[in-house]
Short mmCIF file of C-alpha atoms in Angstrom, two decimals:
data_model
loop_
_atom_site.label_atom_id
_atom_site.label_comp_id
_atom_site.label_asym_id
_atom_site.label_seq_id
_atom_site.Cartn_x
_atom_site.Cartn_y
_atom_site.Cartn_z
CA UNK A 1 0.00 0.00 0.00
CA UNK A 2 1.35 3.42 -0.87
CA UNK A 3 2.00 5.56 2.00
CA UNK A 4 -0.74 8.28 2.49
CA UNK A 5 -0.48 11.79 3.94
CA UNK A 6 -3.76 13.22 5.06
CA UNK A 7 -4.08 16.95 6.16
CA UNK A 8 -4.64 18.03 9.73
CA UNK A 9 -7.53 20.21 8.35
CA UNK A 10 -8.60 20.71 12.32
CA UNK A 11 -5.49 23.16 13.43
CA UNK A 12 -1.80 23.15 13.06
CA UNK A 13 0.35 22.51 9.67
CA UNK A 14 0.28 20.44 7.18
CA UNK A 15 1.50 16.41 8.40
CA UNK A 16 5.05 16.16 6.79
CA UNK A 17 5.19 13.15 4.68
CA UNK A 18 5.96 9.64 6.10
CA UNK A 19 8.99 9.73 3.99
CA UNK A 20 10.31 12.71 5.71
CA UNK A 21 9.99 11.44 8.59
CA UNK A 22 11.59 8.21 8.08
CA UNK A 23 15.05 10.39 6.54
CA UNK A 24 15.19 12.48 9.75
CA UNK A 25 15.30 9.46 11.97
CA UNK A 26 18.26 8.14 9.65
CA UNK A 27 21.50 6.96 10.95
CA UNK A 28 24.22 10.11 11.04
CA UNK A 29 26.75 8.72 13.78
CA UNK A 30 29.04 6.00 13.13
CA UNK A 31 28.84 4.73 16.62
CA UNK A 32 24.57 4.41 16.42
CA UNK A 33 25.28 2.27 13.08
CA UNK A 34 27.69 0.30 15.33
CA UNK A 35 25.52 -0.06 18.28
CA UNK A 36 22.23 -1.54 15.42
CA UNK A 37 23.87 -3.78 14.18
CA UNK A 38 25.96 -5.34 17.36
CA UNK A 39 29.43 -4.58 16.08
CA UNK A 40 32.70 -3.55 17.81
CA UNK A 41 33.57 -0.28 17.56
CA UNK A 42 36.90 -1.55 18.70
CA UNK A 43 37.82 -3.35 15.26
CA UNK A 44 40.41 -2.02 13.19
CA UNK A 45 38.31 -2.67 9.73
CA UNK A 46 35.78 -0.09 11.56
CA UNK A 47 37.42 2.54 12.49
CA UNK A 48 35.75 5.50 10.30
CA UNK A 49 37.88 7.64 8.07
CA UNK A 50 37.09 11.31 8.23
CA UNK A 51 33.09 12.62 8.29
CA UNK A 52 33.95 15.93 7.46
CA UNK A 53 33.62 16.04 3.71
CA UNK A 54 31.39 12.89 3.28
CA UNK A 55 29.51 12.70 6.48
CA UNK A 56 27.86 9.02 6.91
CA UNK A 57 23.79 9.02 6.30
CA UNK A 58 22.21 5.82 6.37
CA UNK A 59 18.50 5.22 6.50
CA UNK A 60 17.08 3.13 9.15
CA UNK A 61 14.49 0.55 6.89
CA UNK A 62 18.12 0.30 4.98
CA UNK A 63 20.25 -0.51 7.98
CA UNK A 64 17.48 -2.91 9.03
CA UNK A 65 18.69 -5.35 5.89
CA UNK A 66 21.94 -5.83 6.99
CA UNK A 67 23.19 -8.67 8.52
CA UNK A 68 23.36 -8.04 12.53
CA UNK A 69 27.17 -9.05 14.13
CA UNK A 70 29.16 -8.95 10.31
CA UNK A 71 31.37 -6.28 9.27
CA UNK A 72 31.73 -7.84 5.66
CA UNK A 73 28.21 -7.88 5.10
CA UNK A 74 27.81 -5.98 1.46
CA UNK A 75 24.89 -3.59 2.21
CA UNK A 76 27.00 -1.94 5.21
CA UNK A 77 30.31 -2.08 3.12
CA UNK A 78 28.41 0.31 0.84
CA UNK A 79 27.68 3.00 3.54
CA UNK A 80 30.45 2.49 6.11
CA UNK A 81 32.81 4.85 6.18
CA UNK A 82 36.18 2.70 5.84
CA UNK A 83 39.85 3.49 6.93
CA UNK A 84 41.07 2.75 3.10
CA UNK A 85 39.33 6.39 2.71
CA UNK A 86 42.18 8.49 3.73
CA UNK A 87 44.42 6.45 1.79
CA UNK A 88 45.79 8.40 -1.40
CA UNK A 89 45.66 6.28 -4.39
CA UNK A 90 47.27 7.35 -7.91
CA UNK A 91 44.81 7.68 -10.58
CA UNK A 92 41.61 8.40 -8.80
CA UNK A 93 40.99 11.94 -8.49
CA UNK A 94 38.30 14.17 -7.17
CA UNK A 95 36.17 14.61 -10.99
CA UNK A 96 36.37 10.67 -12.06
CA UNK A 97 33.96 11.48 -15.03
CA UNK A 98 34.78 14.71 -15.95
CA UNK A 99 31.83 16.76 -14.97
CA UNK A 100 33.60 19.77 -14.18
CA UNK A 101 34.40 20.35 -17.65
CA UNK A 102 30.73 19.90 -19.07
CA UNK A 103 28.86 21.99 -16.65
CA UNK A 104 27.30 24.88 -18.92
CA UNK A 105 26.36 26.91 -15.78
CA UNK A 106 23.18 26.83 -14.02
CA UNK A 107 23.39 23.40 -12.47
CA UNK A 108 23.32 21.61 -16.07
CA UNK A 109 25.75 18.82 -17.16
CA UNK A 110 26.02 18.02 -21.06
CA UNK A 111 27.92 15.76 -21.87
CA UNK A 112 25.97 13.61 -24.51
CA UNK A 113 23.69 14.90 -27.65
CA UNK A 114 20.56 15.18 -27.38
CA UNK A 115 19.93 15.45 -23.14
CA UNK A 116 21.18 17.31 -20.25
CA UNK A 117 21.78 16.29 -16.76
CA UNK A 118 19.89 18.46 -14.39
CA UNK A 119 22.02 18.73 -10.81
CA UNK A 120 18.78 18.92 -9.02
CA UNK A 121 19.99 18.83 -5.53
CA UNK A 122 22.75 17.43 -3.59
CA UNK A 123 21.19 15.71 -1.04
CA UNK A 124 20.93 11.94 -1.09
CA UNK A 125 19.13 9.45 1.18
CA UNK A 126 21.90 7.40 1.52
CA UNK A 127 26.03 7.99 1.34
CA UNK A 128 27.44 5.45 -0.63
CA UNK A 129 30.98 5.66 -0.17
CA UNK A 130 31.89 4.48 -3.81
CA UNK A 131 29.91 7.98 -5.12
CA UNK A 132 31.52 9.88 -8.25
CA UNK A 133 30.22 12.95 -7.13
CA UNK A 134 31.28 12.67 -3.45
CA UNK A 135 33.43 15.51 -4.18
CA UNK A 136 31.35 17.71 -6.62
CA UNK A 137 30.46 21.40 -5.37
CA UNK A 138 27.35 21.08 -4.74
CA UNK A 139 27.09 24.65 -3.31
CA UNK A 140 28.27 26.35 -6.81
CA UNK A 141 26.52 24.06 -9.40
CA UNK A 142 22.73 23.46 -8.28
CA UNK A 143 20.05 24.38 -10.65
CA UNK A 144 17.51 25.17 -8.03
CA UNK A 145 18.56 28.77 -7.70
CA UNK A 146 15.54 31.53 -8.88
CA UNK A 147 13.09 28.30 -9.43
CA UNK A 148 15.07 26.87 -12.01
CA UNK A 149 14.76 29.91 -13.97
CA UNK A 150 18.64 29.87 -15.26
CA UNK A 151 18.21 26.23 -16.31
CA UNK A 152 14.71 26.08 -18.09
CA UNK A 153 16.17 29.01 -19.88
CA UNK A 154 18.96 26.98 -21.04
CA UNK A 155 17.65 24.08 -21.89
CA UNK A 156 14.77 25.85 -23.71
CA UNK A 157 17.41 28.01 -25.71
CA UNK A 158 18.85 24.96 -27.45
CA UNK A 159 16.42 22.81 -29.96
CA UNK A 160 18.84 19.88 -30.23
CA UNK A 161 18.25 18.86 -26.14
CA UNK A 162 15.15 16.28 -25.90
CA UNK A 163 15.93 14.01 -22.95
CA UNK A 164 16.46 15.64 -19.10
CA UNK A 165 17.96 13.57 -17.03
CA UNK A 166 17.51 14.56 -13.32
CA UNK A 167 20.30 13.90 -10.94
CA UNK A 168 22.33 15.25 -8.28
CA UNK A 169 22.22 14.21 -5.29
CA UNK A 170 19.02 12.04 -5.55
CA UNK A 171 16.74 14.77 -7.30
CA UNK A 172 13.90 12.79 -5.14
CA UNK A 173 15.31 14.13 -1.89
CA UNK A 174 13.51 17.62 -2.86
CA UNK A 175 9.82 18.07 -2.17
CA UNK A 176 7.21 17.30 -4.27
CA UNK A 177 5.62 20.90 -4.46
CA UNK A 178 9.50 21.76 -5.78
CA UNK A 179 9.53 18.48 -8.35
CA UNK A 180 5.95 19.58 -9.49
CA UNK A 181 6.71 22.99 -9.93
CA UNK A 182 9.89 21.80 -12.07
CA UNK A 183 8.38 19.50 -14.09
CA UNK A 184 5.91 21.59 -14.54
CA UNK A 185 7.83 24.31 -16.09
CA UNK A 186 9.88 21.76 -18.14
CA UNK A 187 6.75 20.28 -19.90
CA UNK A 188 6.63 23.75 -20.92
CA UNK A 189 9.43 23.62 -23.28
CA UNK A 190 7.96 22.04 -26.63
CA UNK A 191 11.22 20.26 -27.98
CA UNK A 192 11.58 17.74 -24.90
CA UNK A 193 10.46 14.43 -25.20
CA UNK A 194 11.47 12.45 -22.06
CA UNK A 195 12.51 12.82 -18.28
CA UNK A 196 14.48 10.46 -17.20
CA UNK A 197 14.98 10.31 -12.99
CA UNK A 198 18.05 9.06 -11.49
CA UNK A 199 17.54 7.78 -7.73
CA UNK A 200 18.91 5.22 -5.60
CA UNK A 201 15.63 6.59 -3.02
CA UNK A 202 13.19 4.02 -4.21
CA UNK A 203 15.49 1.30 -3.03
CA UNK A 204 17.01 3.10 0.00
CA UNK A 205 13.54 4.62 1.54
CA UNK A 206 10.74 3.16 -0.16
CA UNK A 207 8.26 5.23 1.53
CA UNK A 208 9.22 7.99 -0.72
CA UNK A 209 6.68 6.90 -3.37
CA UNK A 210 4.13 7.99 -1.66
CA UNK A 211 0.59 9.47 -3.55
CA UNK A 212 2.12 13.05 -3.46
CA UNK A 213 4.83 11.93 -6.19
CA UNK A 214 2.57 9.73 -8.13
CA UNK A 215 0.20 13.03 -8.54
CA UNK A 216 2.86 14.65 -10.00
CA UNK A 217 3.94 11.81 -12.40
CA UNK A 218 0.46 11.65 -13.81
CA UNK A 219 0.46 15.39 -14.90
CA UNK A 220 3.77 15.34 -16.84
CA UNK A 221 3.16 14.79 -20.71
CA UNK A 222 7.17 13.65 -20.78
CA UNK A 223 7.48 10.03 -21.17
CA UNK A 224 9.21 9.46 -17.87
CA UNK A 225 11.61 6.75 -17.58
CA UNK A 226 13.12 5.45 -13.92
CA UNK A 227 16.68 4.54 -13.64
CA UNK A 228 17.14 2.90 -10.31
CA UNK A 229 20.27 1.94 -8.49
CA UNK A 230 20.74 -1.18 -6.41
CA UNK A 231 23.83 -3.34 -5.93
CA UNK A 232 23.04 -6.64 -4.07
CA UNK A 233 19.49 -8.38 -4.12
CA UNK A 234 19.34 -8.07 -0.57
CA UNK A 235 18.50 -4.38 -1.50
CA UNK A 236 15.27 -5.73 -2.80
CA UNK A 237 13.01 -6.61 -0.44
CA UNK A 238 9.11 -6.83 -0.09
CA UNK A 239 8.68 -3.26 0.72
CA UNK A 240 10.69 -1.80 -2.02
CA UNK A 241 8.77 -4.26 -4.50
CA UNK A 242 5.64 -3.26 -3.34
CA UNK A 243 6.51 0.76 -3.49
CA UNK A 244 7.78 0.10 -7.20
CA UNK A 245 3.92 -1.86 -8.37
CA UNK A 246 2.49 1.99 -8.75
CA UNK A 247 5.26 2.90 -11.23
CA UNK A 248 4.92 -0.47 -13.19
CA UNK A 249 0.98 -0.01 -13.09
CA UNK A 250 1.39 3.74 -14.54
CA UNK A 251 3.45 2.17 -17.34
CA UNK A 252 6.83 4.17 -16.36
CA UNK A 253 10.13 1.84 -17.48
CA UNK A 254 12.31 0.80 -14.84
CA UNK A 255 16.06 0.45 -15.11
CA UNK A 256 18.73 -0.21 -13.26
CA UNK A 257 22.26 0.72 -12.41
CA UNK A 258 24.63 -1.02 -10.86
CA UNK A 259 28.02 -0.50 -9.45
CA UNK A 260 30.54 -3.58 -9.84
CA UNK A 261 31.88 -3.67 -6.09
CA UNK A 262 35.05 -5.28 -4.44
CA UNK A 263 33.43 -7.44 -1.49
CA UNK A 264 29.88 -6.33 -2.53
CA UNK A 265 28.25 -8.02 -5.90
CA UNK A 266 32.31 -9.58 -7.12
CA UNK A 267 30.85 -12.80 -7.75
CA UNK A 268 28.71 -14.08 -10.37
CA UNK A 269 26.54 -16.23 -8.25
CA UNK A 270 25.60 -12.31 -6.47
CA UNK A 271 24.66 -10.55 -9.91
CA UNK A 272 22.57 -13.36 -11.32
CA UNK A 273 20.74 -13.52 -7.88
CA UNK A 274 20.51 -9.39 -8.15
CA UNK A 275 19.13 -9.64 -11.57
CA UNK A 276 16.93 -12.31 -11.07
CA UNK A 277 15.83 -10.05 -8.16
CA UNK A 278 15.29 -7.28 -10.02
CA UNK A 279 13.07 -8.26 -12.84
CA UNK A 280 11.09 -10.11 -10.15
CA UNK A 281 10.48 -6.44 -9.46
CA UNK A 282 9.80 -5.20 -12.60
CA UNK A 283 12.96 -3.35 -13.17
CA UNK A 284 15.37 -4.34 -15.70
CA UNK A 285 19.08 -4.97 -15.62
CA UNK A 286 21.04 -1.71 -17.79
CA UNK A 287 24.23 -1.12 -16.88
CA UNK A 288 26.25 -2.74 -14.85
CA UNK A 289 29.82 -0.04 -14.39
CA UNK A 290 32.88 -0.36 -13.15
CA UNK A 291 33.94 1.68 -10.44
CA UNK A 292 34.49 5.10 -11.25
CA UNK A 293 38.05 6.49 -10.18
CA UNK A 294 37.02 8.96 -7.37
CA UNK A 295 39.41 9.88 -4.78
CA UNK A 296 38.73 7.74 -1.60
CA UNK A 297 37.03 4.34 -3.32
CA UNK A 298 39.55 2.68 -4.93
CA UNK A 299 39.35 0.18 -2.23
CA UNK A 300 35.79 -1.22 -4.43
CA UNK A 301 37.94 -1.14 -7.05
CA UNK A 302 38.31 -4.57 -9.54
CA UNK A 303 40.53 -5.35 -12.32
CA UNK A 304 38.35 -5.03 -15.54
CA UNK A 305 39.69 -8.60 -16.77
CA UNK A 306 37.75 -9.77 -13.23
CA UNK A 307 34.60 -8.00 -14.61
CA UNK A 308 34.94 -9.41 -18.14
CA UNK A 309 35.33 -13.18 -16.41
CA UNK A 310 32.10 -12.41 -14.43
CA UNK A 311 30.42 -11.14 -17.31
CA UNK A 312 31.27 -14.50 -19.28
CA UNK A 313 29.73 -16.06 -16.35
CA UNK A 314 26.66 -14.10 -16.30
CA UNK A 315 25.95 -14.60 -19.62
CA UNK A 316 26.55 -18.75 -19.53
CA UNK A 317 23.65 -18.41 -16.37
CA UNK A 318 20.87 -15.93 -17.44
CA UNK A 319 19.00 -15.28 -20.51
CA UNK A 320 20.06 -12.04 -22.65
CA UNK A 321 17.37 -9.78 -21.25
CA UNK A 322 18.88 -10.06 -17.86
CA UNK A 323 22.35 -9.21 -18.88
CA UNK A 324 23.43 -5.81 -18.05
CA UNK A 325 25.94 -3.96 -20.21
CA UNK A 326 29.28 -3.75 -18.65
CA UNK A 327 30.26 -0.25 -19.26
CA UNK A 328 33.30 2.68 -18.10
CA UNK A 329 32.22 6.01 -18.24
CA UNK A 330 35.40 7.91 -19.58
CA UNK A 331 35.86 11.71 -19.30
CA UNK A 332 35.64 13.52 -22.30
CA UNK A 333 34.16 10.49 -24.41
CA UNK A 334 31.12 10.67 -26.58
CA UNK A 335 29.18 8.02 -24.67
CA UNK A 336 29.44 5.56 -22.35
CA UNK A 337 32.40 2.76 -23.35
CA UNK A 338 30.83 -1.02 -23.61
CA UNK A 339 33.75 -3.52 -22.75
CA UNK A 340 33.87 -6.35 -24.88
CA UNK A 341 33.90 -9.48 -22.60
CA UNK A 342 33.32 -11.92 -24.91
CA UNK A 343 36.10 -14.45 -26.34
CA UNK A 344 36.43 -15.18 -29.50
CA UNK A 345 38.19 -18.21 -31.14
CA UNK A 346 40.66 -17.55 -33.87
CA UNK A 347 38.98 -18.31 -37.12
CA UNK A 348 39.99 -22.01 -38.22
CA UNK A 349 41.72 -22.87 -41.76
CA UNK A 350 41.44 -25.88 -43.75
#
């Protein structure tokens, strides 16, 4: 059942969403995490690397998956701050993909022809530690400024953009008087076709697809298209199946992308199981990439000739439609790279 939110029409203001609510009770101090899920702060694997830039944010309903009493368990090696953190590494920097050179001002990214990336926010739900944008300044490149104005303008001033992709930060973090408000103004623009919404909340806090958001999906003449983000099908449990059944129902494609992970999804036996998972939910397997370099993961990080063996594997286990594309995203490249995983005998000769 999707979460209601009736009004107090008798005195006081409006009831905050349930979602809301659940994200303020989230986890924000290592030692709480600790003290859920019965581990020992005295451990040297959990002693947390500096909070300052990348402070840890876990929701509770997500914490509640985890395995009680194991440090290794993959959903809390996603959010745990980890020692290897403070560890320089050569090679992964601060702007893994590039963004820094295709911001046009105004909180849009293009990079691609034909869409935009909308930075609509930089909050998230959760604070994965593997995040390409850990480091991105959020402060100087958000499109909310002036109600959008700066970046409707944009993206209205140049006929060749059809696709906005919003992003951030987990563009569902903002309200859903702000998200109406902006879609509203960008079904105003006549040469866009589709909205495409990047957000790990669905799996994180399901309770964020609540009735308010679905009102504002059903006003939007932009085909809408979901791109979702779990790792592990432990992500996937009944409740965030049963918050996805409204978006299936209303016809809106789901997607998913996931992050190839050190410790986390590194075997094959995991990814079938998470794409197996995932169409069981309605949502199909995209992309599957390998890390991206940022400064402070490289600790996730896998040799791609490890991701081309799992790949193999994958592929000798599921049918084609559950396959993801194995994919690096390279600065300054046209597209997303596919890596070819297959193998290929030598032709033979008579």
């Amino acid at each position: 059942m999707i979460p209601s939110n009736p009004q107090n029409n008798q005195s006081g203001p409006p009831r905050a969403p349930a979602w809301q609510h659940e994200l303020r009770q989230s986890f924000t101090r290592p030692h709480e995490l600790l003290a859920f899920l019965g581990l020992d702060p005295a451990m040297p694997a959990l002693r947390a690397a500096s909070l300052r830039d990348f402070p840890l944010r876990v929701p509770r309903g997500f914490a509640a998956r985890m395995r009680k009493g194991d440090p290794h368990d993959p959903l809390f090696l996603q959010v745990w701050p980890a020692p290897q953190e403070d560890e320089t590494t050569p090679g992964y920097v601060i702007d893994a993909v590039g963004d820094l050179h295709r911001v046009r001002g105004a909180g849009l990214i293009h990079k691609y022809r034909g869409r935009v990336l909308m930075v609509a926010t930089g909050a998230c739900a959760v604070h994965c530690r593997y995040c390409f944008r850990r480091h991105f300044p959020y402060s100087e490149q958000l499109a909310a400024r002036e109600h959008w104005a700066a970046a409707l303008a944009e993206i209205a001033a140049d006929p060749s953009i059809e696709e906005v992709i919003l992003s951030g930060g987990d563009p569902l973090s903002l309200s859903d008087d702000k998200l109406a408000e902006l879609v509203g103004a960008l079904d105003a623009i006549p040469q866009l076709k589709r909205l495409r919404i990047h957000t790990r909340q669905p799996i994180v806090l399901p309770e964020r697809i609540d009735e308010r958001l679905l009102a504002w999906l059903d006003t939007t003449r932009l085909q809408t298209v979901f791109v979702l983000h779990a790792n592990h099908p432990r992500e996937l449990d009944a409740a965030v199946a049963e918050a996805l059944l409204p978006l299936r129902r209303r016809g809106i494609p789901l997607l998913n992308q996931a992050v190839l992970l050190r410790g986390v999804n590194d075997d094959a036996e995991t990814l079938a199981a998470l794409s197996e998972r995932l169409f069981e939910c309605g949502v199909l397997p995209y992309y599957l990439h390998l890390l991206d370099r940022v400064q402070g993961a490289a600790h996730f990080d896998l040799p791609e000739t490890r991701a081309q063996e799992l790949m193999r594997m994958l592929s000798s286990q599921l049918p084609g439609y559950l396959v993801p594309k194995l994919v690096r995203e390279i600065a300054g490249e046209p597209a997303k790279t596919w890596i070819d995983w297959q193998e290929r005998s030598s032709p033979q000769t008579d």
